[in-house]
Each structure stands twice: as C-alpha cells, then as structure tokens.
PDB file of C-alpha atoms in Angstrom:
ATOM      1  CA  UNK A   1       0.472  17.480  -0.778  1.00  0.00           C
ATOM      2  CA  UNK A   2       1.537  14.507  -3.281  1.00  0.00           C
ATOM      3  CA  UNK A   3       4.552  13.630  -2.101  1.00  0.00           C
ATOM      4  CA  UNK A   4       4.486  10.769  -4.406  1.00  0.00           C
ATOM      5  CA  UNK A   5       3.852  10.968  -8.095  1.00  0.00           C
ATOM      6  CA  UNK A   6       3.318   8.407 -10.907  1.00  0.00           C
ATOM      7  CA  UNK A   7       2.402  11.001 -13.677  1.00  0.00           C
ATOM      8  CA  UNK A   8       1.340   8.229 -16.073  1.00  0.00           C
ATOM      9  CA  UNK A   9      -2.363   6.944 -15.165  1.00  0.00           C
ATOM     10  CA  UNK A  10      -1.817   4.345 -17.940  1.00  0.00           C
ATOM     11  CA  UNK A  11       0.756   2.020 -19.838  1.00  0.00           C
ATOM     12  CA  UNK A  12       0.107   0.096 -22.916  1.00  0.00           C
ATOM     13  CA  UNK A  13       2.923  -2.200 -23.817  1.00  0.00           C
ATOM     14  CA  UNK A  14       3.085  -5.149 -26.616  1.00  0.00           C
ATOM     15  CA  UNK A  15       3.758  -8.646 -24.955  1.00  0.00           C
ATOM     16  CA  UNK A  16       7.732  -9.206 -25.057  1.00  0.00           C
ATOM     17  CA  UNK A  17       8.817  -5.637 -24.890  1.00  0.00           C
ATOM     18  CA  UNK A  18       9.953  -3.552 -22.376  1.00  0.00           C
ATOM     19  CA  UNK A  19       7.693  -1.817 -20.088  1.00  0.00           C
ATOM     20  CA  UNK A  20       8.890   1.178 -17.927  1.00  0.00           C
ATOM     21  CA  UNK A  21       7.146   2.515 -15.292  1.00  0.00           C
ATOM     22  CA  UNK A  22       7.584   6.193 -13.559  1.00  0.00           C
ATOM     23  CA  UNK A  23       7.596   7.643 -10.339  1.00  0.00           C
ATOM     24  CA  UNK A  24       8.731  11.044  -8.890  1.00  0.00           C
ATOM     25  CA  UNK A  25       9.074  11.902  -4.890  1.00  0.00           C
ATOM     26  CA  UNK A  26       9.230  15.474  -3.182  1.00  0.00           C
ATOM     27  CA  UNK A  27      10.983  14.290   0.087  1.00  0.00           C
ATOM     28  CA  UNK A  28      14.755  13.916  -0.103  1.00  0.00           C
ATOM     29  CA  UNK A  29      14.431  12.320   3.738  1.00  0.00           C
ATOM     30  CA  UNK A  30      12.885   8.910   1.948  1.00  0.00           C
ATOM     31  CA  UNK A  31      15.601   6.167   2.554  1.00  0.00           C
ATOM     32  CA  UNK A  32      13.399   3.401   0.845  1.00  0.00           C
ATOM     33  CA  UNK A  33      11.882   2.630  -2.498  1.00  0.00           C
ATOM     34  CA  UNK A  34       8.901   0.315  -3.212  1.00  0.00           C
ATOM     35  CA  UNK A  35       7.043  -1.287  -6.061  1.00  0.00           C
ATOM     36  CA  UNK A  36       3.795  -3.011  -5.186  1.00  0.00           C
ATOM     37  CA  UNK A  37       1.536  -4.603  -7.946  1.00  0.00           C
ATOM     38  CA  UNK A  38      -1.976  -5.027  -7.727  1.00  0.00           C
ATOM     39  CA  UNK A  39      -4.488  -6.840  -9.150  1.00  0.00           C
ATOM     40  CA  UNK A  40      -8.250  -5.864  -9.205  1.00  0.00           C
ATOM     41  CA  UNK A  41      -9.784  -6.781  -5.429  1.00  0.00           C
ATOM     42  CA  UNK A  42      -6.609  -7.984  -4.189  1.00  0.00           C
ATOM     43  CA  UNK A  43      -4.656  -6.323  -1.692  1.00  0.00           C
ATOM     44  CA  UNK A  44      -1.152  -4.809  -3.112  1.00  0.00           C
ATOM     45  CA  UNK A  45       1.878  -7.428  -3.823  1.00  0.00           C
ATOM     46  CA  UNK A  46       5.609  -6.257  -2.987  1.00  0.00           C
ATOM     47  CA  UNK A  47       7.350  -6.751  -6.143  1.00  0.00           C
ATOM     48  CA  UNK A  48      11.062  -5.255  -5.544  1.00  0.00           C
ATOM     49  CA  UNK A  49      12.636  -2.628  -3.392  1.00  0.00           C
ATOM     50  CA  UNK A  50      15.567  -0.383  -3.472  1.00  0.00           C
ATOM     51  CA  UNK A  51      17.274   1.326  -0.647  1.00  0.00           C
ATOM     52  CA  UNK A  52      18.692   5.349  -1.024  1.00  0.00           C
ATOM     53  CA  UNK A  53      22.321   3.820  -0.943  1.00  0.00           C
ATOM     54  CA  UNK A  54      21.777   2.406  -4.229  1.00  0.00           C
ATOM     55  CA  UNK A  55      21.021   3.199  -7.674  1.00  0.00           C
ATOM     56  CA  UNK A  56      20.008  -0.055  -9.356  1.00  0.00           C
ATOM     57  CA  UNK A  57      18.267  -3.331  -7.943  1.00  0.00           C
ATOM     58  CA  UNK A  58      17.326  -6.346 -10.098  1.00  0.00           C
ATOM     59  CA  UNK A  59      15.368  -9.178  -9.890  1.00  0.00           C
ATOM     60  CA  UNK A  60      14.576 -11.355 -12.835  1.00  0.00           C
ATOM     61  CA  UNK A  61      12.842  -9.784 -15.382  1.00  0.00           C
ATOM     62  CA  UNK A  62      12.268  -6.461 -12.834  1.00  0.00           C
ATOM     63  CA  UNK A  63      14.845  -3.798 -12.656  1.00  0.00           C
ATOM     64  CA  UNK A  64      14.038  -0.649 -10.410  1.00  0.00           C
ATOM     65  CA  UNK A  65      16.438   2.379 -10.861  1.00  0.00           C
ATOM     66  CA  UNK A  66      16.879   5.186  -8.697  1.00  0.00           C
ATOM     67  CA  UNK A  67      18.039   8.867  -9.326  1.00  0.00           C
ATOM     68  CA  UNK A  68      18.190  10.553  -6.045  1.00  0.00           C
ATOM     69  CA  UNK A  69      19.710  13.319  -7.825  1.00  0.00           C
ATOM     70  CA  UNK A  70      16.282  14.110  -9.816  1.00  0.00           C
ATOM     71  CA  UNK A  71      14.330  12.244  -7.294  1.00  0.00           C
ATOM     72  CA  UNK A  72      12.845   9.871  -9.672  1.00  0.00           C
ATOM     73  CA  UNK A  73      12.522   6.066  -9.724  1.00  0.00           C
ATOM     74  CA  UNK A  74      11.334   3.983 -12.402  1.00  0.00           C
ATOM     75  CA  UNK A  75      10.759   0.053 -12.799  1.00  0.00           C
ATOM     76  CA  UNK A  76      12.014  -1.690 -16.047  1.00  0.00           C
ATOM     77  CA  UNK A  77       9.682  -5.033 -16.962  1.00  0.00           C
ATOM     78  CA  UNK A  78      11.610  -7.157 -19.382  1.00  0.00           C
ATOM     79  CA  UNK A  79      10.021  -8.860 -21.053  1.00  0.00           C
ATOM     80  CA  UNK A  80       6.486  -8.080 -20.574  1.00  0.00           C
ATOM     81  CA  UNK A  81       4.216 -10.641 -20.246  1.00  0.00           C
ATOM     82  CA  UNK A  82       0.499 -10.753 -20.197  1.00  0.00           C
ATOM     83  CA  UNK A  83       0.484 -11.619 -16.285  1.00  0.00           C
ATOM     84  CA  UNK A  84       2.445  -8.141 -15.801  1.00  0.00           C
ATOM     85  CA  UNK A  85      -1.192  -6.253 -16.343  1.00  0.00           C
ATOM     86  CA  UNK A  86      -2.325  -4.644 -13.199  1.00  0.00           C
ATOM     87  CA  UNK A  87      -2.090  -1.486 -11.522  1.00  0.00           C
ATOM     88  CA  UNK A  88       1.500  -0.871  -9.941  1.00  0.00           C
ATOM     89  CA  UNK A  89       2.226   1.496  -7.091  1.00  0.00           C
ATOM     90  CA  UNK A  90       5.848   3.106  -6.085  1.00  0.00           C
ATOM     91  CA  UNK A  91       5.977   4.026  -2.411  1.00  0.00           C
ATOM     92  CA  UNK A  92       8.574   5.217  -0.459  1.00  0.00           C
ATOM     93  CA  UNK A  93       9.679   4.893   3.430  1.00  0.00           C
ATOM     94  CA  UNK A  94      11.471   7.239   5.632  1.00  0.00           C
ATOM     95  CA  UNK A  95      13.499   6.145   8.548  1.00  0.00           C
ATOM     96  CA  UNK A  96      11.803   8.660  10.526  1.00  0.00           C
ATOM     97  CA  UNK A  97       8.576   8.319  12.494  1.00  0.00           C
ATOM     98  CA  UNK A  98       6.945   5.398  12.106  1.00  0.00           C
ATOM     99  CA  UNK A  99       8.087   4.224   8.685  1.00  0.00           C
ATOM    100  CA  UNK A 100       4.736   4.386   6.888  1.00  0.00           C
ATOM    101  CA  UNK A 101       4.620   3.910   3.356  1.00  0.00           C
ATOM    102  CA  UNK A 102       3.670   6.656   1.369  1.00  0.00           C
ATOM    103  CA  UNK A 103       2.434   5.834  -1.911  1.00  0.00           C
ATOM    104  CA  UNK A 104       1.856   7.089  -5.570  1.00  0.00           C
ATOM    105  CA  UNK A 105      -1.447   6.925  -7.181  1.00  0.00           C
ATOM    106  CA  UNK A 106      -0.400   3.943  -9.358  1.00  0.00           C
ATOM    107  CA  UNK A 107      -0.048   3.395 -12.904  1.00  0.00           C
ATOM    108  CA  UNK A 108      -2.129   0.538 -14.969  1.00  0.00           C
ATOM    109  CA  UNK A 109       0.058  -1.264 -17.207  1.00  0.00           C
ATOM    110  CA  UNK A 110      -1.747  -3.314 -19.940  1.00  0.00           C
ATOM    111  CA  UNK A 111      -0.056  -6.086 -21.961  1.00  0.00           C
ATOM    112  CA  UNK A 112      -1.239  -6.373 -25.616  1.00  0.00           C
ATOM    113  CA  UNK A 113      -0.286  -9.817 -26.376  1.00  0.00           C
TER     114      UNK A 113
ATOM    115  CA  UNK B   1       1.169 -18.652   8.258  1.00  0.00           C
ATOM    116  CA  UNK B   2      -0.595 -17.901   4.936  1.00  0.00           C
ATOM    117  CA  UNK B   3       0.026 -13.865   5.242  1.00  0.00           C
ATOM    118  CA  UNK B   4      -2.459 -11.183   6.185  1.00  0.00           C
ATOM    119  CA  UNK B   5      -5.872 -12.246   6.563  1.00  0.00           C
ATOM    120  CA  UNK B   6      -8.471  -9.753   6.437  1.00  0.00           C
ATOM    121  CA  UNK B   7     -12.531 -10.198   7.025  1.00  0.00           C
ATOM    122  CA  UNK B   8     -15.218  -9.799   5.807  1.00  0.00           C
ATOM    123  CA  UNK B   9     -13.931  -9.477   1.831  1.00  0.00           C
ATOM    124  CA  UNK B  10     -16.707  -7.780   1.148  1.00  0.00           C
ATOM    125  CA  UNK B  11     -19.453  -5.674   3.283  1.00  0.00           C
ATOM    126  CA  UNK B  12     -22.140  -3.804   1.767  1.00  0.00           C
ATOM    127  CA  UNK B  13     -24.025  -1.634   4.887  1.00  0.00           C
ATOM    128  CA  UNK B  14     -26.778   0.724   5.042  1.00  0.00           C
ATOM    129  CA  UNK B  15     -25.659   4.616   5.710  1.00  0.00           C
ATOM    130  CA  UNK B  16     -25.923   5.287   9.317  1.00  0.00           C
ATOM    131  CA  UNK B  17     -24.995   1.392  10.318  1.00  0.00           C
ATOM    132  CA  UNK B  18     -21.717   0.723  12.215  1.00  0.00           C
ATOM    133  CA  UNK B  19     -19.133  -2.019  10.837  1.00  0.00           C
ATOM    134  CA  UNK B  20     -15.932  -3.542  12.163  1.00  0.00           C
ATOM    135  CA  UNK B  21     -13.318  -5.117  10.139  1.00  0.00           C
ATOM    136  CA  UNK B  22     -10.606  -7.719  11.158  1.00  0.00           C
ATOM    137  CA  UNK B  23      -6.936  -8.138  10.586  1.00  0.00           C
ATOM    138  CA  UNK B  24      -4.980 -11.054  11.395  1.00  0.00           C
ATOM    139  CA  UNK B  25      -1.156  -9.966  10.365  1.00  0.00           C
ATOM    140  CA  UNK B  26       1.527 -12.408   9.951  1.00  0.00           C
ATOM    141  CA  UNK B  27       2.214 -13.890  13.181  1.00  0.00           C
ATOM    142  CA  UNK B  28       5.982 -12.426  14.067  1.00  0.00           C
ATOM    143  CA  UNK B  29       4.868  -8.951  12.768  1.00  0.00           C
ATOM    144  CA  UNK B  30       5.004  -6.489  15.281  1.00  0.00           C
ATOM    145  CA  UNK B  31       4.021  -3.460  13.045  1.00  0.00           C
ATOM    146  CA  UNK B  32       0.400  -2.953  11.522  1.00  0.00           C
ATOM    147  CA  UNK B  33      -1.202  -0.635   9.329  1.00  0.00           C
ATOM    148  CA  UNK B  34      -4.578  -0.114   8.353  1.00  0.00           C
ATOM    149  CA  UNK B  35      -5.034   1.798   4.594  1.00  0.00           C
ATOM    150  CA  UNK B  36      -7.987   2.877   2.400  1.00  0.00           C
ATOM    151  CA  UNK B  37      -7.907   3.240  -1.437  1.00  0.00           C
ATOM    152  CA  UNK B  38     -10.432   4.664  -3.248  1.00  0.00           C
ATOM    153  CA  UNK B  39     -10.995   4.534  -7.128  1.00  0.00           C
ATOM    154  CA  UNK B  40      -8.020   5.966  -9.097  1.00  0.00           C
ATOM    155  CA  UNK B  41      -6.290   6.428  -5.765  1.00  0.00           C
ATOM    156  CA  UNK B  42      -2.933   4.978  -4.148  1.00  0.00           C
ATOM    157  CA  UNK B  43      -3.379   3.536  -0.560  1.00  0.00           C
ATOM    158  CA  UNK B  44      -3.887   6.141   1.710  1.00  0.00           C
ATOM    159  CA  UNK B  45      -2.304   5.968   5.518  1.00  0.00           C
ATOM    160  CA  UNK B  46      -5.249   5.718   8.160  1.00  0.00           C
ATOM    161  CA  UNK B  47      -2.948   4.141  11.264  1.00  0.00           C
ATOM    162  CA  UNK B  48      -0.522   2.086  12.801  1.00  0.00           C
ATOM    163  CA  UNK B  49       0.178   0.138  15.816  1.00  0.00           C
ATOM    164  CA  UNK B  50       3.828  -0.943  16.906  1.00  0.00           C
ATOM    165  CA  UNK B  51       2.506  -4.045  19.042  1.00  0.00           C
ATOM    166  CA  UNK B  52      -0.735  -3.252  20.757  1.00  0.00           C
ATOM    167  CA  UNK B  53       0.282   0.415  20.986  1.00  0.00           C
ATOM    168  CA  UNK B  54      -1.694   2.568  18.264  1.00  0.00           C
ATOM    169  CA  UNK B  55       1.224   5.189  17.694  1.00  0.00           C
ATOM    170  CA  UNK B  56      -0.159   7.216  14.691  1.00  0.00           C
ATOM    171  CA  UNK B  57      -3.835   8.505  13.244  1.00  0.00           C
ATOM    172  CA  UNK B  58      -3.944   9.997  10.383  1.00  0.00           C
ATOM    173  CA  UNK B  59      -6.349  13.283   9.964  1.00  0.00           C
ATOM    174  CA  UNK B  60      -8.407  11.138   7.075  1.00  0.00           C
ATOM    175  CA  UNK B  61      -9.542   9.405  10.630  1.00  0.00           C
ATOM    176  CA  UNK B  62     -12.428  10.918  12.058  1.00  0.00           C
ATOM    177  CA  UNK B  63     -13.701  10.651  14.905  1.00  0.00           C
ATOM    178  CA  UNK B  64     -15.906   7.666  13.561  1.00  0.00           C
ATOM    179  CA  UNK B  65     -13.439   5.495  13.132  1.00  0.00           C
ATOM    180  CA  UNK B  66     -11.655   3.680  16.013  1.00  0.00           C
ATOM    181  CA  UNK B  67      -9.138   0.838  15.529  1.00  0.00           C
ATOM    182  CA  UNK B  68      -7.568  -1.657  18.115  1.00  0.00           C
ATOM    183  CA  UNK B  69      -5.120  -4.386  18.504  1.00  0.00           C
ATOM    184  CA  UNK B  70      -5.781  -5.225  22.038  1.00  0.00           C
ATOM    185  CA  UNK B  71      -3.266  -8.407  22.699  1.00  0.00           C
ATOM    186  CA  UNK B  72      -0.569  -6.904  20.115  1.00  0.00           C
ATOM    187  CA  UNK B  73      -1.958  -9.644  17.524  1.00  0.00           C
ATOM    188  CA  UNK B  74      -5.131  -8.961  15.377  1.00  0.00           C
ATOM    189  CA  UNK B  75      -6.700  -5.933  14.974  1.00  0.00           C
ATOM    190  CA  UNK B  76     -10.060  -4.297  14.381  1.00  0.00           C
ATOM    191  CA  UNK B  77     -11.098  -1.117  12.614  1.00  0.00           C
ATOM    192  CA  UNK B  78     -14.826   0.032  13.438  1.00  0.00           C
ATOM    193  CA  UNK B  79     -16.657   3.056  11.712  1.00  0.00           C
ATOM    194  CA  UNK B  80     -19.403   4.107  13.282  1.00  0.00           C
ATOM    195  CA  UNK B  81     -22.520   5.958  11.274  1.00  0.00           C
ATOM    196  CA  UNK B  82     -21.374   5.199   8.015  1.00  0.00           C
ATOM    197  CA  UNK B  83     -21.560   7.924   5.004  1.00  0.00           C
ATOM    198  CA  UNK B  84     -21.475   6.750   1.537  1.00  0.00           C
ATOM    199  CA  UNK B  85     -18.177   8.676   1.499  1.00  0.00           C
ATOM    200  CA  UNK B  86     -16.599   5.825   3.593  1.00  0.00           C
ATOM    201  CA  UNK B  87     -17.178   3.333   0.613  1.00  0.00           C
ATOM    202  CA  UNK B  88     -13.707   2.291   0.043  1.00  0.00           C
ATOM    203  CA  UNK B  89     -11.602  -0.616   0.325  1.00  0.00           C
ATOM    204  CA  UNK B  90      -9.849  -0.906   3.324  1.00  0.00           C
ATOM    205  CA  UNK B  91      -6.865  -2.676   3.405  1.00  0.00           C
ATOM    206  CA  UNK B  92      -4.644  -3.869   6.699  1.00  0.00           C
ATOM    207  CA  UNK B  93      -0.463  -4.001   6.042  1.00  0.00           C
ATOM    208  CA  UNK B  94       1.714  -5.853   8.561  1.00  0.00           C
ATOM    209  CA  UNK B  95       5.627  -5.602   8.645  1.00  0.00           C
ATOM    210  CA  UNK B  96       8.495  -6.924  11.313  1.00  0.00           C
ATOM    211  CA  UNK B  97      10.307  -4.851  13.913  1.00  0.00           C
ATOM    212  CA  UNK B  98      13.293  -4.279  11.351  1.00  0.00           C
ATOM    213  CA  UNK B  99      14.262  -0.982   9.812  1.00  0.00           C
ATOM    214  CA  UNK B 100      13.189  -0.653   6.228  1.00  0.00           C
ATOM    215  CA  UNK B 101      11.643  -3.503   5.123  1.00  0.00           C
ATOM    216  CA  UNK B 102       8.373  -3.824   2.883  1.00  0.00           C
ATOM    217  CA  UNK B 103       4.993  -4.326   4.257  1.00  0.00           C
ATOM    218  CA  UNK B 104       2.905  -7.225   3.280  1.00  0.00           C
ATOM    219  CA  UNK B 105      -0.620  -6.695   2.892  1.00  0.00           C
ATOM    220  CA  UNK B 106      -3.886  -8.675   3.060  1.00  0.00           C
ATOM    221  CA  UNK B 107      -6.510  -8.665   0.318  1.00  0.00           C
ATOM    222  CA  UNK B 108      -8.495  -5.939   1.872  1.00  0.00           C
ATOM    223  CA  UNK B 109     -12.047  -5.329   2.893  1.00  0.00           C
ATOM    224  CA  UNK B 110     -14.487  -3.936   0.287  1.00  0.00           C
ATOM    225  CA  UNK B 111     -17.314  -1.828   1.752  1.00  0.00           C
ATOM    226  CA  UNK B 112     -20.076  -0.693   0.188  1.00  0.00           C
ATOM    227  CA  UNK B 113     -22.263   1.906   1.706  1.00  0.00           C
ATOM    228  CA  UNK B 114     -25.903   2.163   0.414  1.00  0.00           C
TER     229      UNK B 114
END
C-alpha cells in the first residue's frame, strides 16, 4: 500500500520557467511533509519542509504548498536552473511511533537550457 | 562534523557472501535510520535506532539482515548469505531527538551482488 504517491515519474521544464512537482498522500495522521533532492550515486539532500498547521512555506526559489483537505502537496521551483535537474522525493512524517520518513517514488526533473 | 558518513561507498560481492556496512551519524543525533533504495523507487525503511536501542524493524528486513548500534554512536548493517535481490543502495540517516525535524542522509553504500 503506497501511502505517498508521486504520479509523474518525470518532468521536463525550460530553464527560467516554473517547475511544479506534485505529491499525494493517503494517511491523514501525517504531520510533517518534506521534499528531498537526489543526484545519482548520492544520498537524498533535504530541501524544504512544511508542518501540517501551515499551507505554504517558502525558501528562496523553493515554495511548498500543502492542501490538507485534498491530501496533496506540491513543490514549486522558480526560476528553474540547470542545477535543479535531479530526482525529487516527497516524504511524510508522523508524530506517532518512531517518526520514520515515508517516501514517494520520486519525480525526475530535467531542466532544459 | 561533516554530516552522515557511510562506508564503503561501493561493494561488489558474490552471491552467498556476507557483507557489512557502517554508518557514522551526525554526532549529536540520537535517532538513526537505515533505508534501502532500488531503481525507480523511493527509499524504503528498514530499521530504526534511538541511541543503542533498535526500536523498529521493517518486514523487508529478513532474518539474513541484522543491524546494531552498540554504543549509540555508529551503526552497522550486516547481510548474511547475500542474494541478487539484495542489490540496492543502502542509505543511513540521522535526526536529533526533536519532534518533527528533517533527517540527514549519508551518501549511501551501493551493493551489487553477482
């Protein structure tokens, strides 16, 4: 049972335009949502997060939006840069149990120069 | 402190051999996690330590897998009698003992079983 879904395995965006990556989750008990970026042969790197009590968090070019009623979050990158080309994973965290991260399957973002 | 460190970065082993991986977390982090990632998938949870106590194990962790964190600092993950299906990236992450914060990952150990 996939609790966190990223339905787009890949996305291509022109440099300078906005990249929008989407994520859906099924468990309303999730309290915290994160985005990680991963380059080949490296571990995931934390990018940005949002608590369930907020609906938006912004950090520079990166903004995460949370729609709790739809159980949906998105990551906006603007303007997109070639260095943003990577695989992006959304992840969720619950305040229950051992707070382990549950990851989606990832979206490969390619920024076209 | 330069972050979470994993060794080795790459390991090629013959089927049936035992392998051991090491993870050194960020020094003040009490919580340590092991994940496995295969091609096209997100990282999948394997096991979790709080200090030296192993508090949770995934069903993915068969009895050929064992993990330890003897002094609450570094951790080891051992796979006995490796199988080709064990080929994957093994990731270690650590977090401080603070509610709802991000985990920091190491660079992973890429295991190839031939």
